[in-house]
JSON list of C-alpha atoms in Angstrom, two decimals:
[
{"chain": "A", "resi": 1, "resn": "MET", "atom": "CA", "xyz": [11.61, -7.48, 34.06]},
{"chain": "A", "resi": 2, "resn": "LYS", "atom": "CA", "xyz": [13.83, -10.41, 34.91]},
{"chain": "A", "resi": 3, "resn": "PHE", "atom": "CA", "xyz": [14.16, -13.76, 33.23]},
{"chain": "A", "resi": 4, "resn": "GLY", "atom": "CA", "xyz": [11.27, -16.20, 33.57]},
{"chain": "A", "resi": 5, "resn": "TRP", "atom": "CA", "xyz": [10.31, -19.29, 31.57]},
{"chain": "A", "resi": 6, "resn": "GLY", "atom": "CA", "xyz": [7.70, -20.39, 29.08]},
{"chain": "A", "resi": 7, "resn": "ALA", "atom": "CA", "xyz": [6.57, -23.75, 27.73]},
{"chain": "A", "resi": 8, "resn": "GLY", "atom": "CA", "xyz": [3.92, -24.72, 25.23]},
{"chain": "A", "resi": 9, "resn": "GLY", "atom": "CA", "xyz": [2.61, -27.16, 22.73]},
{"chain": "A", "resi": 10, "resn": "TRP", "atom": "CA", "xyz": [0.22, -27.37, 19.82]},
{"chain": "A", "resi": 11, "resn": "LEU", "atom": "CA", "xyz": [-1.84, -29.90, 17.92]},
{"chain": "A", "resi": 12, "resn": "ASN", "atom": "CA", "xyz": [-2.43, -29.58, 14.14]},
{"chain": "A", "resi": 13, "resn": "ILE", "atom": "CA", "xyz": [-5.77, -31.13, 13.00]},
{"chain": "A", "resi": 14, "resn": "PRO", "atom": "CA", "xyz": [-6.06, -31.25, 9.21]},
{"chain": "A", "resi": 15, "resn": "LEU", "atom": "CA", "xyz": [-9.40, -30.11, 7.86]},
{"chain": "A", "resi": 16, "resn": "GLY", "atom": "CA", "xyz": [-8.43, -30.46, 4.18]},
{"chain": "A", "resi": 17, "resn": "LYS", "atom": "CA", "xyz": [-5.42, -30.59, 1.91]},
{"chain": "A", "resi": 18, "resn": "SER", "atom": "CA", "xyz": [-4.19, -27.08, 2.80]},
{"chain": "A", "resi": 19, "resn": "PHE", "atom": "CA", "xyz": [-6.40, -26.06, 5.68]},
{"chain": "A", "resi": 20, "resn": "SER", "atom": "CA", "xyz": [-6.12, -27.07, 9.41]},
{"chain": "A", "resi": 21, "resn": "LEU", "atom": "CA", "xyz": [-7.18, -26.21, 12.97]},
{"chain": "A", "resi": 22, "resn": "GLU", "atom": "CA", "xyz": [-4.28, -25.58, 15.34]},
{"chain": "A", "resi": 23, "resn": "PRO", "atom": "CA", "xyz": [-5.08, -25.29, 19.09]},
{"chain": "A", "resi": 24, "resn": "GLN", "atom": "CA", "xyz": [-2.14, -24.27, 21.25]},
{"chain": "A", "resi": 25, "resn": "LEU", "atom": "CA", "xyz": [-1.37, -24.10, 24.96]},
{"chain": "A", "resi": 26, "resn": "ILE", "atom": "CA", "xyz": [1.31, -21.70, 26.27]},
{"chain": "A", "resi": 27, "resn": "ASN", "atom": "CA", "xyz": [2.29, -21.30, 29.93]},
{"chain": "A", "resi": 28, "resn": "ASN", "atom": "CA", "xyz": [4.54, -18.41, 31.03]},
{"chain": "A", "resi": 29, "resn": "HIS", "atom": "CA", "xyz": [6.13, -17.53, 34.35]},
{"chain": "A", "resi": 30, "resn": "TYR", "atom": "CA", "xyz": [7.23, -13.87, 34.48]},
{"chain": "A", "resi": 31, "resn": "VAL", "atom": "CA", "xyz": [9.51, -12.41, 37.14]},
{"chain": "A", "resi": 32, "resn": "TYR", "atom": "CA", "xyz": [9.29, -8.68, 37.76]},
{"chain": "A", "resi": 33, "resn": "ASN", "atom": "CA", "xyz": [11.30, -6.18, 39.81]},
{"chain": "A", "resi": 34, "resn": "SER", "atom": "CA", "xyz": [9.79, -2.94, 41.10]},
{"chain": "A", "resi": 35, "resn": "GLU", "atom": "CA", "xyz": [12.18, -0.08, 41.68]},
{"chain": "A", "resi": 36, "resn": "SER", "atom": "CA", "xyz": [9.63, 1.99, 43.66]},
{"chain": "A", "resi": 37, "resn": "ILE", "atom": "CA", "xyz": [9.24, 1.61, 47.40]},
{"chain": "A", "resi": 38, "resn": "GLY", "atom": "CA", "xyz": [5.73, 0.72, 48.55]},
{"chain": "A", "resi": 39, "resn": "THR", "atom": "CA", "xyz": [4.29, -0.13, 45.20]},
{"chain": "A", "resi": 40, "resn": "LEU", "atom": "CA", "xyz": [1.20, -2.35, 45.06]},
{"chain": "A", "resi": 41, "resn": "LEU", "atom": "CA", "xyz": [3.09, -5.11, 43.09]},
{"chain": "A", "resi": 42, "resn": "ASP", "atom": "CA", "xyz": [6.40, -5.38, 44.89]},
{"chain": "A", "resi": 43, "resn": "ASN", "atom": "CA", "xyz": [9.14, -7.71, 43.47]},
{"chain": "A", "resi": 44, "resn": "GLY", "atom": "CA", "xyz": [7.66, -11.06, 42.56]},
{"chain": "A", "resi": 45, "resn": "SER", "atom": "CA", "xyz": [6.31, -13.27, 39.76]},
{"chain": "A", "resi": 46, "resn": "ALA", "atom": "CA", "xyz": [3.20, -13.72, 37.64]},
{"chain": "A", "resi": 47, "resn": "ASP", "atom": "CA", "xyz": [1.85, -16.88, 35.99]},
{"chain": "A", "resi": 48, "resn": "HIS", "atom": "CA", "xyz": [0.05, -16.50, 32.65]},
{"chain": "A", "resi": 49, "resn": "LEU", "atom": "CA", "xyz": [-1.69, -19.08, 30.47]},
{"chain": "A", "resi": 50, "resn": "SER", "atom": "CA", "xyz": [-2.55, -18.46, 26.77]},
{"chain": "A", "resi": 51, "resn": "VAL", "atom": "CA", "xyz": [-4.78, -20.64, 24.56]},
{"chain": "A", "resi": 52, "resn": "PRO", "atom": "CA", "xyz": [-4.71, -19.61, 20.87]},
{"chain": "A", "resi": 53, "resn": "ILE", "atom": "CA", "xyz": [-7.12, -21.51, 18.61]},
{"chain": "A", "resi": 54, "resn": "LEU", "atom": "CA", "xyz": [-5.86, -20.87, 15.12]},
{"chain": "A", "resi": 55, "resn": "LEU", "atom": "CA", "xyz": [-7.05, -21.67, 11.63]},
{"chain": "A", "resi": 56, "resn": "LYS", "atom": "CA", "xyz": [-4.09, -22.33, 9.35]},
{"chain": "A", "resi": 57, "resn": "LEU", "atom": "CA", "xyz": [-4.06, -21.97, 5.60]},
{"chain": "A", "resi": 58, "resn": "ASP", "atom": "CA", "xyz": [-1.03, -23.25, 3.64]},
{"chain": "A", "resi": 59, "resn": "ILE", "atom": "CA", "xyz": [-0.23, -20.82, 0.85]},
{"chain": "A", "resi": 60, "resn": "GLY", "atom": "CA", "xyz": [2.70, -22.71, -0.72]},
{"chain": "A", "resi": 61, "resn": "LYS", "atom": "CA", "xyz": [5.38, -25.07, 0.25]},
{"chain": "A", "resi": 62, "resn": "ASN", "atom": "CA", "xyz": [7.14, -22.63, 2.66]},
{"chain": "A", "resi": 63, "resn": "PHE", "atom": "CA", "xyz": [4.37, -20.40, 3.95]},
{"chain": "A", "resi": 64, "resn": "ALA", "atom": "CA", "xyz": [1.10, -20.53, 5.88]},
{"chain": "A", "resi": 65, "resn": "ILE", "atom": "CA", "xyz": [-1.31, -17.85, 7.21]},
{"chain": "A", "resi": 66, "resn": "THR", "atom": "CA", "xyz": [-2.72, -18.32, 10.71]},
{"chain": "A", "resi": 67, "resn": "ALA", "atom": "CA", "xyz": [-5.59, -16.44, 12.33]},
{"chain": "A", "resi": 68, "resn": "GLY", "atom": "CA", "xyz": [-7.99, -16.93, 15.20]},
{"chain": "A", "resi": 69, "resn": "PRO", "atom": "CA", "xyz": [-8.90, -16.03, 18.78]},
{"chain": "A", "resi": 70, "resn": "GLN", "atom": "CA", "xyz": [-6.54, -16.20, 21.74]},
{"chain": "A", "resi": 71, "resn": "PHE", "atom": "CA", "xyz": [-7.75, -16.61, 25.33]},
{"chain": "A", "resi": 72, "resn": "ASP", "atom": "CA", "xyz": [-5.41, -15.32, 28.04]},
{"chain": "A", "resi": 73, "resn": "PHE", "atom": "CA", "xyz": [-5.63, -16.20, 31.70]},
{"chain": "A", "resi": 74, "resn": "LEU", "atom": "CA", "xyz": [-3.67, -14.43, 34.42]},
{"chain": "A", "resi": 75, "resn": "MET", "atom": "CA", "xyz": [-3.40, -17.28, 36.91]},
{"chain": "A", "resi": 76, "resn": "GLY", "atom": "CA", "xyz": [-1.94, -15.30, 39.83]},
{"chain": "A", "resi": 77, "resn": "ILE", "atom": "CA", "xyz": [0.69, -12.95, 41.12]},
{"chain": "A", "resi": 78, "resn": "LYS", "atom": "CA", "xyz": [3.02, -13.49, 44.09]},
{"chain": "A", "resi": 79, "resn": "ASP", "atom": "CA", "xyz": [5.22, -10.80, 45.66]},
{"chain": "A", "resi": 80, "resn": "LYS", "atom": "CA", "xyz": [8.70, -11.30, 47.14]},
{"chain": "A", "resi": 81, "resn": "ASN", "atom": "CA", "xyz": [7.10, -12.44, 50.42]},
{"chain": "A", "resi": 82, "resn": "ASN", "atom": "CA", "xyz": [5.04, -15.09, 48.57]},
{"chain": "A", "resi": 83, "resn": "ASN", "atom": "CA", "xyz": [1.86, -13.10, 49.31]},
{"chain": "A", "resi": 84, "resn": "GLU", "atom": "CA", "xyz": [-0.67, -14.06, 46.61]},
{"chain": "A", "resi": 85, "resn": "LYS", "atom": "CA", "xyz": [-2.55, -11.25, 44.86]},
{"chain": "A", "resi": 86, "resn": "SER", "atom": "CA", "xyz": [-5.65, -13.18, 43.88]},
{"chain": "A", "resi": 87, "resn": "ASN", "atom": "CA", "xyz": [-7.52, -9.99, 42.95]},
{"chain": "A", "resi": 88, "resn": "PHE", "atom": "CA", "xyz": [-5.23, -9.70, 39.95]},
{"chain": "A", "resi": 89, "resn": "THR", "atom": "CA", "xyz": [-6.43, -12.88, 38.25]},
{"chain": "A", "resi": 90, "resn": "GLY", "atom": "CA", "xyz": [-8.33, -12.25, 35.07]},
{"chain": "A", "resi": 91, "resn": "THR", "atom": "CA", "xyz": [-9.18, -13.33, 31.54]},
{"chain": "A", "resi": 92, "resn": "SER", "atom": "CA", "xyz": [-8.91, -11.55, 28.22]},
{"chain": "A", "resi": 93, "resn": "ILE", "atom": "CA", "xyz": [-9.71, -12.44, 24.65]},
{"chain": "A", "resi": 94, "resn": "CYS", "atom": "CA", "xyz": [-7.94, -11.07, 21.59]},
{"chain": "A", "resi": 95, "resn": "GLY", "atom": "CA", "xyz": [-7.50, -11.82, 17.86]},
{"chain": "A", "resi": 96, "resn": "LYS", "atom": "CA", "xyz": [-4.28, -13.22, 16.56]},
{"chain": "A", "resi": 97, "resn": "ALA", "atom": "CA", "xyz": [-2.90, -13.47, 12.98]},
{"chain": "A", "resi": 98, "resn": "GLY", "atom": "CA", "xyz": [0.46, -14.33, 11.53]},
{"chain": "A", "resi": 99, "resn": "LEU", "atom": "CA", "xyz": [2.55, -15.66, 8.73]},
{"chain": "A", "resi": 100, "resn": "GLU", "atom": "CA", "xyz": [4.35, -18.95, 9.38]},
{"chain": "A", "resi": 101, "resn": "MET", "atom": "CA", "xyz": [7.52, -19.74, 7.46]},
{"chain": "A", "resi": 102, "resn": "SER", "atom": "CA", "xyz": [8.52, -23.39, 6.76]},
{"chain": "A", "resi": 103, "resn": "PRO", "atom": "CA", "xyz": [5.29, -24.81, 8.29]},
{"chain": "A", "resi": 104, "resn": "HIS", "atom": "CA", "xyz": [6.21, -28.38, 7.39]},
{"chain": "A", "resi": 105, "resn": "ALA", "atom": "CA", "xyz": [9.90, -28.31, 8.34]}
]
């Protein structure tokens, strides 16, 4: 792997005093380098979009628990010659959970 970039944002929608809905949007651009000659995915880049939709429960002043589904979209892959590999686009769904420290800081 080589360096790429990522950017994202979120919106926190209160549903009660200590409970909220937190949809997020994360866009990543990965750059990869293949050491093998003649591989299907030669040197290039991949664009990936993630959309977690989390429920957030505050469990104190400094901690919150988050959980919910995450939808991932592989937007496309380009090799070093800028040939697009559209047959590698796809979608996946997974579960996500975590502990957030200092959620109001």
